[in-house]
Amino acid sequence: MMNIASEIRVGHSACPHDCPSTCALDVEIIDKRTIGRIHGAKGNDYTAGVICAKVARYAERVHHPDRLLKPLIRAGAKGEGNWKEASWEAALDLVAEKFLEAEARYGSETVWPYYYAGTMGLVQRDSINRLRHAKKYSGFFSTICTNLAWTGYVMGTGRLAGPDPREMAKSDCVVIWGTNAVATQVNVMTHAIRARKERGAKIVVIDIYDNATMKQADMGLILKPGTDGALACAVMHVLFRDGYADWEYLEKYTDDPRGLEAHLRTRTPEWASAITGLSVQEIEDFARLVGTTKRTFFRLGYGFARQRNGAVNMHAAASIAAVTGCWQYEGGGAFHNNGAIYRLDLSTVEGIKMKDPRVRHLDQSQIGRVLTGDSEALHGGPPVTALLIQNTNPANVCPEQRLVKQGFLRDDLFTCVHEQFITDTAKLADVVLPATMFLEHDDIYKGGGHQYIVLGPKLIDPPEGPRTNLYVIEELAKRLGVADQPGFGLTEREHIDRILGRHNYGTYESLKENRWVDVQPEFETAHYINGFGHPDGKFRFRPQWESTAVPNTPPRSIGLQGPFKALPEFPDHVDLIEVADEEHPFRLATSPARTFLNSTFTETPGSFKREGRPELMLHPEDAARLRIADGARVEIGNTRGEVVLHAKLFDGVKRGVVIAEGIWPNSAHERGEGINVLTGADAAAPCGGAAFHDNRVWVRALDVAAELEEPAISLVSG
């Protein structure tokens, strides 16, 4: 063992997964194909040597015995699991043949390249768009993750950027709002806890249940899903009422502070208490803390925006920082995402010059509707009869799962999935191609939650068989007749040089030597001391929902989404959510599990063992009313379907709220159907987006605990 240990060398990379931290990594390399443990890079002052346990155990994924190693072609009926092995040449020839057949019958828009954030690498993830644009295949409107949160934040700030997230360590109060950072972006906790140790800072956590992050809080606020806007309004009411509003800042930097103050006069803590389930005292105490602590850093996550009123919630929460004026101070302000600071050149890798604005864009979250022929989802165009899927698992992670599966099982649909494992989506494919993992190819990454561009060079050789995303795109381009178009024929390293070159960030070689580039703007820009991103330089309390430009907003062919006319003039609570009723007395949120990342890591033994089984967190009083014992089988449902889980009695939620952490593979559930059977795909206002944590449901016992008494208590909750 000593000889083996002495031969281990350390390589440097970046975590490729859909987490705002995009951690800088140190990787133990045992030989040219084998890795050991992965560690956070100590030299990177955001990662600061800390990564999540699931990535630390990444060897479980790289060397998993069930990893896909050969191309497979379906040999039986769809979904039966009968495959025959094929050569790469034969498999790619078949894919190209089917795509050309589909195009000849229905036109190019019948082919839909479909991808997402299984890797955040800009070359391997985004090259699929170059093929899309070259062939004029259907566009891709990505709605699963960011739309609602980004829209709400930018409505206030005018720009998707904020204070240096490392400043959390210099704060006197860190408010972690709507994100379970311990599970989904552990580096937030690194800097928040440093502030507590070094400065005596208070950590406030606002969420819908008592999760791992809540357990780190000095002040924890557990509220009902979709009510964050009401809390924010009541806090601002107190700030104005008790003299904590910074009027000098408000008059200089905001659009209508007097109008906001007048609007909030009726948004009292008592009003918000009835909506949120928080006590009046909790709201008063939180408002007083942020009102008296100038260096308050609001770290605003994604989870609380995944409601049908999510953009309103985000805007309201961000508005608090403008009322207190905490933007003026190091360690203060409101941070959500730093996407606007990078200015990387993706024009070549995505083939932007070939993009045709007349081509329709199909909503990622509505794939079930698209594949089952919904004319509105198809924008009146041809059916989708061919799919190329990379970096995502829609048969597991997308809303309206029954429609999704129904669509994939169509006999006239040809699906090619490029994957690392036989996922729920791969099971429904016609061709499955084995994919490399992030340590087996070159790529480059940027972090939404920090300010670093990080290189992820190839550190080990893949097993015999898997090929990169770029390889698949290049080989299909040859077979489809577009390999001579701009951007094709380049290596990963050549693409990286072009991505970096426009703003003189260096080259692949210089980045390999330096490992990362820090592009954090200076304090005055990051804190909007020189003015916010709107033309008048003001923070907008009165958002212009229908006209403000937001990253990832719908293409012109789609337009505004959802009931956008119902969005409020000022920060407020709006009941666009699926409010519980007598038939559906519970509100369901599908929060992230600590050792899964969406559907990634569900196949690794360490993560699967730690999570145990699909469970439904249920308040003990609600369980008693329904005669449900801890661990009992329960059925949960709504108009979209029903799912079976095991009850976990848990008093860390409000009455009438249930939590299903995941996302578990469909096969892990009794009946083979996962939690997203219950999730809707209707577009949220104003720019689309899936409301994963916004579902009203009923719950009933399958294993009745007869010994439990049945107290007469109402379950209906907003």
JSON list of C-alpha atoms in Angstrom, two decimals, residues 90-229:
[
{"chain": "A", "resi": 90, "resn": "ALA", "atom": "CA", "xyz": [-22.90, 1.45, -37.26]},
{"chain": "A", "resi": 91, "resn": "ALA", "atom": "CA", "xyz": [-24.68, 3.26, -34.43]},
{"chain": "A", "resi": 92, "resn": "LEU", "atom": "CA", "xyz": [-23.87, 6.73, -35.76]},
{"chain": "A", "resi": 93, "resn": "ASP", "atom": "CA", "xyz": [-24.79, 5.70, -39.30]},
{"chain": "A", "resi": 94, "resn": "LEU", "atom": "CA", "xyz": [-28.19, 4.60, -38.02]},
{"chain": "A", "resi": 95, "resn": "VAL", "atom": "CA", "xyz": [-28.74, 7.85, -36.11]},
{"chain": "A", "resi": 96, "resn": "ALA", "atom": "CA", "xyz": [-27.87, 9.95, -39.16]},
{"chain": "A", "resi": 97, "resn": "GLU", "atom": "CA", "xyz": [-30.07, 7.79, -41.39]},
{"chain": "A", "resi": 98, "resn": "LYS", "atom": "CA", "xyz": [-33.08, 8.22, -39.10]},
{"chain": "A", "resi": 99, "resn": "PHE", "atom": "CA", "xyz": [-32.53, 11.96, -38.77]},
{"chain": "A", "resi": 100, "resn": "LEU", "atom": "CA", "xyz": [-32.36, 12.38, -42.54]},
{"chain": "A", "resi": 101, "resn": "GLU", "atom": "CA", "xyz": [-35.49, 10.26, -43.01]},
{"chain": "A", "resi": 102, "resn": "ALA", "atom": "CA", "xyz": [-37.38, 12.35, -40.47]},
{"chain": "A", "resi": 103, "resn": "GLU", "atom": "CA", "xyz": [-36.21, 15.59, -42.04]},
{"chain": "A", "resi": 104, "resn": "ALA", "atom": "CA", "xyz": [-37.22, 14.43, -45.51]},
{"chain": "A", "resi": 105, "resn": "ARG", "atom": "CA", "xyz": [-40.76, 13.73, -44.29]},
{"chain": "A", "resi": 106, "resn": "TYR", "atom": "CA", "xyz": [-41.49, 16.66, -41.99]},
{"chain": "A", "resi": 107, "resn": "GLY", "atom": "CA", "xyz": [-38.74, 19.24, -42.48]},
{"chain": "A", "resi": 108, "resn": "SER", "atom": "CA", "xyz": [-35.72, 20.00, -40.31]},
{"chain": "A", "resi": 109, "resn": "GLU", "atom": "CA", "xyz": [-37.73, 21.16, -37.28]},
{"chain": "A", "resi": 110, "resn": "THR", "atom": "CA", "xyz": [-38.93, 17.60, -36.69]},
{"chain": "A", "resi": 111, "resn": "VAL", "atom": "CA", "xyz": [-35.50, 16.88, -35.16]},
{"chain": "A", "resi": 112, "resn": "TRP", "atom": "CA", "xyz": [-35.02, 18.21, -31.62]},
{"chain": "A", "resi": 113, "resn": "PRO", "atom": "CA", "xyz": [-31.52, 18.19, -30.08]},
{"chain": "A", "resi": 114, "resn": "TYR", "atom": "CA", "xyz": [-32.23, 18.09, -26.34]},
{"chain": "A", "resi": 115, "resn": "TYR", "atom": "CA", "xyz": [-29.65, 18.69, -23.62]},
{"chain": "A", "resi": 116, "resn": "TYR", "atom": "CA", "xyz": [-29.07, 20.30, -20.27]},
{"chain": "A", "resi": 117, "resn": "ALA", "atom": "CA", "xyz": [-26.70, 20.58, -17.36]},
{"chain": "A", "resi": 118, "resn": "GLY", "atom": "CA", "xyz": [-25.41, 17.06, -16.72]},
{"chain": "A", "resi": 119, "resn": "THR", "atom": "CA", "xyz": [-22.12, 18.72, -17.54]},
{"chain": "A", "resi": 120, "resn": "MET", "atom": "CA", "xyz": [-21.57, 22.45, -17.22]},
{"chain": "A", "resi": 121, "resn": "GLY", "atom": "CA", "xyz": [-18.54, 22.26, -19.51]},
{"chain": "A", "resi": 122, "resn": "LEU", "atom": "CA", "xyz": [-18.95, 24.83, -22.25]},
{"chain": "A", "resi": 123, "resn": "VAL", "atom": "CA", "xyz": [-17.48, 22.70, -25.04]},
{"chain": "A", "resi": 124, "resn": "GLN", "atom": "CA", "xyz": [-19.07, 19.33, -24.26]},
{"chain": "A", "resi": 125, "resn": "ARG", "atom": "CA", "xyz": [-22.45, 20.82, -23.26]},
{"chain": "A", "resi": 126, "resn": "ASP", "atom": "CA", "xyz": [-22.95, 23.54, -25.86]},
{"chain": "A", "resi": 127, "resn": "SER", "atom": "CA", "xyz": [-21.57, 21.97, -29.05]},
{"chain": "A", "resi": 128, "resn": "ILE", "atom": "CA", "xyz": [-24.98, 20.37, -29.66]},
{"chain": "A", "resi": 129, "resn": "ASN", "atom": "CA", "xyz": [-26.26, 23.86, -30.53]},
{"chain": "A", "resi": 130, "resn": "ARG", "atom": "CA", "xyz": [-23.76, 24.14, -33.36]},
{"chain": "A", "resi": 131, "resn": "LEU", "atom": "CA", "xyz": [-25.29, 21.05, -34.96]},
{"chain": "A", "resi": 132, "resn": "ARG", "atom": "CA", "xyz": [-28.77, 22.44, -34.24]},
{"chain": "A", "resi": 133, "resn": "HIS", "atom": "CA", "xyz": [-28.07, 25.73, -35.96]},
{"chain": "A", "resi": 134, "resn": "ALA", "atom": "CA", "xyz": [-26.26, 24.17, -38.91]},
{"chain": "A", "resi": 135, "resn": "LYS", "atom": "CA", "xyz": [-29.20, 21.86, -39.62]},
{"chain": "A", "resi": 136, "resn": "LYS", "atom": "CA", "xyz": [-31.99, 24.27, -38.58]},
{"chain": "A", "resi": 137, "resn": "TYR", "atom": "CA", "xyz": [-33.32, 21.72, -36.12]},
{"chain": "A", "resi": 138, "resn": "SER", "atom": "CA", "xyz": [-35.89, 22.85, -33.55]},
{"chain": "A", "resi": 139, "resn": "GLY", "atom": "CA", "xyz": [-34.60, 25.31, -30.99]},
{"chain": "A", "resi": 140, "resn": "PHE", "atom": "CA", "xyz": [-34.32, 24.58, -27.29]},
{"chain": "A", "resi": 141, "resn": "PHE", "atom": "CA", "xyz": [-35.90, 26.84, -24.68]},
{"chain": "A", "resi": 142, "resn": "SER", "atom": "CA", "xyz": [-34.26, 25.83, -21.39]},
{"chain": "A", "resi": 143, "resn": "THR", "atom": "CA", "xyz": [-36.81, 26.30, -18.61]},
{"chain": "A", "resi": 144, "resn": "ILE", "atom": "CA", "xyz": [-36.03, 23.76, -15.90]},
{"chain": "A", "resi": 145, "resn": "CYS", "atom": "CA", "xyz": [-33.68, 25.76, -13.71]},
{"chain": "A", "resi": 146, "resn": "THR", "atom": "CA", "xyz": [-33.07, 29.48, -14.00]},
{"chain": "A", "resi": 147, "resn": "ASN", "atom": "CA", "xyz": [-35.90, 31.45, -15.61]},
{"chain": "A", "resi": 148, "resn": "LEU", "atom": "CA", "xyz": [-37.94, 32.36, -12.56]},
{"chain": "A", "resi": 149, "resn": "ALA", "atom": "CA", "xyz": [-34.99, 33.18, -10.31]},
{"chain": "A", "resi": 150, "resn": "TRP", "atom": "CA", "xyz": [-33.00, 35.15, -12.86]},
{"chain": "A", "resi": 151, "resn": "THR", "atom": "CA", "xyz": [-36.08, 37.10, -13.93]},
{"chain": "A", "resi": 152, "resn": "GLY", "atom": "CA", "xyz": [-36.94, 38.18, -10.39]},
{"chain": "A", "resi": 153, "resn": "TYR", "atom": "CA", "xyz": [-33.38, 39.22, -9.58]},
{"chain": "A", "resi": 154, "resn": "VAL", "atom": "CA", "xyz": [-32.76, 41.14, -12.80]},
{"chain": "A", "resi": 155, "resn": "MET", "atom": "CA", "xyz": [-36.11, 42.94, -12.49]},
{"chain": "A", "resi": 156, "resn": "GLY", "atom": "CA", "xyz": [-34.56, 44.67, -9.49]},
{"chain": "A", "resi": 157, "resn": "THR", "atom": "CA", "xyz": [-30.88, 44.98, -10.33]},
{"chain": "A", "resi": 158, "resn": "GLY", "atom": "CA", "xyz": [-30.96, 45.16, -14.12]},
{"chain": "A", "resi": 159, "resn": "ARG", "atom": "CA", "xyz": [-28.00, 42.79, -14.34]},
{"chain": "A", "resi": 160, "resn": "LEU", "atom": "CA", "xyz": [-27.31, 39.17, -13.42]},
{"chain": "A", "resi": 161, "resn": "ALA", "atom": "CA", "xyz": [-24.42, 39.92, -11.07]},
{"chain": "A", "resi": 162, "resn": "GLY", "atom": "CA", "xyz": [-23.83, 40.96, -7.51]},
{"chain": "A", "resi": 163, "resn": "PRO", "atom": "CA", "xyz": [-21.31, 41.36, -4.71]},
{"chain": "A", "resi": 164, "resn": "ASP", "atom": "CA", "xyz": [-18.30, 39.08, -4.54]},
{"chain": "A", "resi": 165, "resn": "PRO", "atom": "CA", "xyz": [-19.63, 35.90, -2.87]},
{"chain": "A", "resi": 166, "resn": "ARG", "atom": "CA", "xyz": [-16.36, 35.60, -0.93]},
{"chain": "A", "resi": 167, "resn": "GLU", "atom": "CA", "xyz": [-17.56, 38.69, 0.95]},
{"chain": "A", "resi": 168, "resn": "MET", "atom": "CA", "xyz": [-19.90, 36.46, 2.94]},
{"chain": "A", "resi": 169, "resn": "ALA", "atom": "CA", "xyz": [-16.88, 35.87, 5.15]},
{"chain": "A", "resi": 170, "resn": "LYS", "atom": "CA", "xyz": [-16.75, 39.62, 5.82]},
{"chain": "A", "resi": 171, "resn": "SER", "atom": "CA", "xyz": [-20.40, 39.96, 6.70]},
{"chain": "A", "resi": 172, "resn": "ASP", "atom": "CA", "xyz": [-22.03, 40.50, 10.07]},
{"chain": "A", "resi": 173, "resn": "CYS", "atom": "CA", "xyz": [-25.21, 38.71, 8.99]},
{"chain": "A", "resi": 174, "resn": "VAL", "atom": "CA", "xyz": [-25.57, 36.12, 6.23]},
{"chain": "A", "resi": 175, "resn": "VAL", "atom": "CA", "xyz": [-29.12, 35.40, 5.09]},
{"chain": "A", "resi": 176, "resn": "ILE", "atom": "CA", "xyz": [-29.31, 32.10, 3.20]},
{"chain": "A", "resi": 177, "resn": "TRP", "atom": "CA", "xyz": [-32.68, 32.28, 1.52]},
{"chain": "A", "resi": 178, "resn": "GLY", "atom": "CA", "xyz": [-34.35, 29.46, -0.37]},
{"chain": "A", "resi": 179, "resn": "THR", "atom": "CA", "xyz": [-31.38, 27.16, -0.85]},
{"chain": "A", "resi": 180, "resn": "ASN", "atom": "CA", "xyz": [-30.23, 24.14, 1.11]},
{"chain": "A", "resi": 181, "resn": "ALA", "atom": "CA", "xyz": [-26.59, 25.11, 0.70]},
{"chain": "A", "resi": 182, "resn": "VAL", "atom": "CA", "xyz": [-25.20, 22.21, 2.75]},
{"chain": "A", "resi": 183, "resn": "ALA", "atom": "CA", "xyz": [-26.67, 19.85, 0.14]},
{"chain": "A", "resi": 184, "resn": "THR", "atom": "CA", "xyz": [-26.41, 21.87, -3.07]},
{"chain": "A", "resi": 185, "resn": "GLN", "atom": "CA", "xyz": [-23.59, 24.46, -2.76]},
{"chain": "A", "resi": 186, "resn": "VAL", "atom": "CA", "xyz": [-21.48, 23.66, 0.25]},
{"chain": "A", "resi": 187, "resn": "ASN", "atom": "CA", "xyz": [-19.04, 26.55, -0.28]},
{"chain": "A", "resi": 188, "resn": "VAL", "atom": "CA", "xyz": [-21.70, 29.04, 0.79]},
{"chain": "A", "resi": 189, "resn": "MET", "atom": "CA", "xyz": [-21.46, 27.48, 4.22]},
{"chain": "A", "resi": 190, "resn": "THR", "atom": "CA", "xyz": [-17.66, 27.69, 4.18]},
{"chain": "A", "resi": 191, "resn": "HIS", "atom": "CA", "xyz": [-17.76, 31.47, 3.96]},
{"chain": "A", "resi": 192, "resn": "ALA", "atom": "CA", "xyz": [-20.82, 31.99, 6.15]},
{"chain": "A", "resi": 193, "resn": "ILE", "atom": "CA", "xyz": [-19.37, 29.93, 8.97]},
{"chain": "A", "resi": 194, "resn": "ARG", "atom": "CA", "xyz": [-16.05, 31.74, 8.64]},
{"chain": "A", "resi": 195, "resn": "ALA", "atom": "CA", "xyz": [-17.94, 35.02, 9.18]},
{"chain": "A", "resi": 196, "resn": "ARG", "atom": "CA", "xyz": [-19.53, 33.58, 12.30]},
{"chain": "A", "resi": 197, "resn": "LYS", "atom": "CA", "xyz": [-16.20, 32.34, 13.69]},
{"chain": "A", "resi": 198, "resn": "GLU", "atom": "CA", "xyz": [-14.18, 35.45, 12.87]},
{"chain": "A", "resi": 199, "resn": "ARG", "atom": "CA", "xyz": [-16.77, 38.22, 13.20]},
{"chain": "A", "resi": 200, "resn": "GLY", "atom": "CA", "xyz": [-19.52, 36.78, 15.32]},
{"chain": "A", "resi": 201, "resn": "ALA", "atom": "CA", "xyz": [-21.87, 37.03, 12.33]},
{"chain": "A", "resi": 202, "resn": "LYS", "atom": "CA", "xyz": [-25.39, 35.68, 12.56]},
{"chain": "A", "resi": 203, "resn": "ILE", "atom": "CA", "xyz": [-26.55, 33.10, 10.01]},
{"chain": "A", "resi": 204, "resn": "VAL", "atom": "CA", "xyz": [-30.21, 33.29, 9.05]},
{"chain": "A", "resi": 205, "resn": "VAL", "atom": "CA", "xyz": [-31.74, 30.46, 7.03]},
{"chain": "A", "resi": 206, "resn": "ILE", "atom": "CA", "xyz": [-35.13, 30.83, 5.33]},
{"chain": "A", "resi": 207, "resn": "ASP", "atom": "CA", "xyz": [-36.63, 27.67, 3.86]},
{"chain": "A", "resi": 208, "resn": "ILE", "atom": "CA", "xyz": [-39.70, 25.45, 3.86]},
{"chain": "A", "resi": 209, "resn": "TYR", "atom": "CA", "xyz": [-38.34, 22.71, 6.11]},
{"chain": "A", "resi": 210, "resn": "ASP", "atom": "CA", "xyz": [-35.74, 21.97, 8.75]},
{"chain": "A", "resi": 211, "resn": "ASN", "atom": "CA", "xyz": [-32.98, 20.78, 6.45]},
{"chain": "A", "resi": 212, "resn": "ALA", "atom": "CA", "xyz": [-29.23, 20.44, 6.92]},
{"chain": "A", "resi": 213, "resn": "THR", "atom": "CA", "xyz": [-28.64, 24.15, 6.29]},
{"chain": "A", "resi": 214, "resn": "MET", "atom": "CA", "xyz": [-31.36, 25.16, 8.75]},
{"chain": "A", "resi": 215, "resn": "LYS", "atom": "CA", "xyz": [-29.51, 23.21, 11.43]},
{"chain": "A", "resi": 216, "resn": "GLN", "atom": "CA", "xyz": [-26.54, 25.58, 10.99]},
{"chain": "A", "resi": 217, "resn": "ALA", "atom": "CA", "xyz": [-28.67, 28.69, 11.55]},
{"chain": "A", "resi": 218, "resn": "ASP", "atom": "CA", "xyz": [-28.66, 31.15, 14.43]},
{"chain": "A", "resi": 219, "resn": "MET", "atom": "CA", "xyz": [-32.12, 32.13, 13.24]},
{"chain": "A", "resi": 220, "resn": "GLY", "atom": "CA", "xyz": [-34.19, 29.68, 11.21]},
{"chain": "A", "resi": 221, "resn": "LEU", "atom": "CA", "xyz": [-37.45, 30.66, 9.54]},
{"chain": "A", "resi": 222, "resn": "ILE", "atom": "CA", "xyz": [-39.61, 27.81, 8.23]},
{"chain": "A", "resi": 223, "resn": "LEU", "atom": "CA", "xyz": [-42.41, 29.14, 6.08]},
{"chain": "A", "resi": 224, "resn": "LYS", "atom": "CA", "xyz": [-44.99, 27.72, 3.70]},
{"chain": "A", "resi": 225, "resn": "PRO", "atom": "CA", "xyz": [-43.94, 27.18, 0.06]},
{"chain": "A", "resi": 226, "resn": "GLY", "atom": "CA", "xyz": [-44.58, 30.12, -2.23]},
{"chain": "A", "resi": 227, "resn": "THR", "atom": "CA", "xyz": [-44.97, 32.71, 0.53]},
{"chain": "A", "resi": 228, "resn": "ASP", "atom": "CA", "xyz": [-41.49, 34.27, 0.51]},
{"chain": "A", "resi": 229, "resn": "GLY", "atom": "CA", "xyz": [-42.80, 37.45, -1.10]}
]
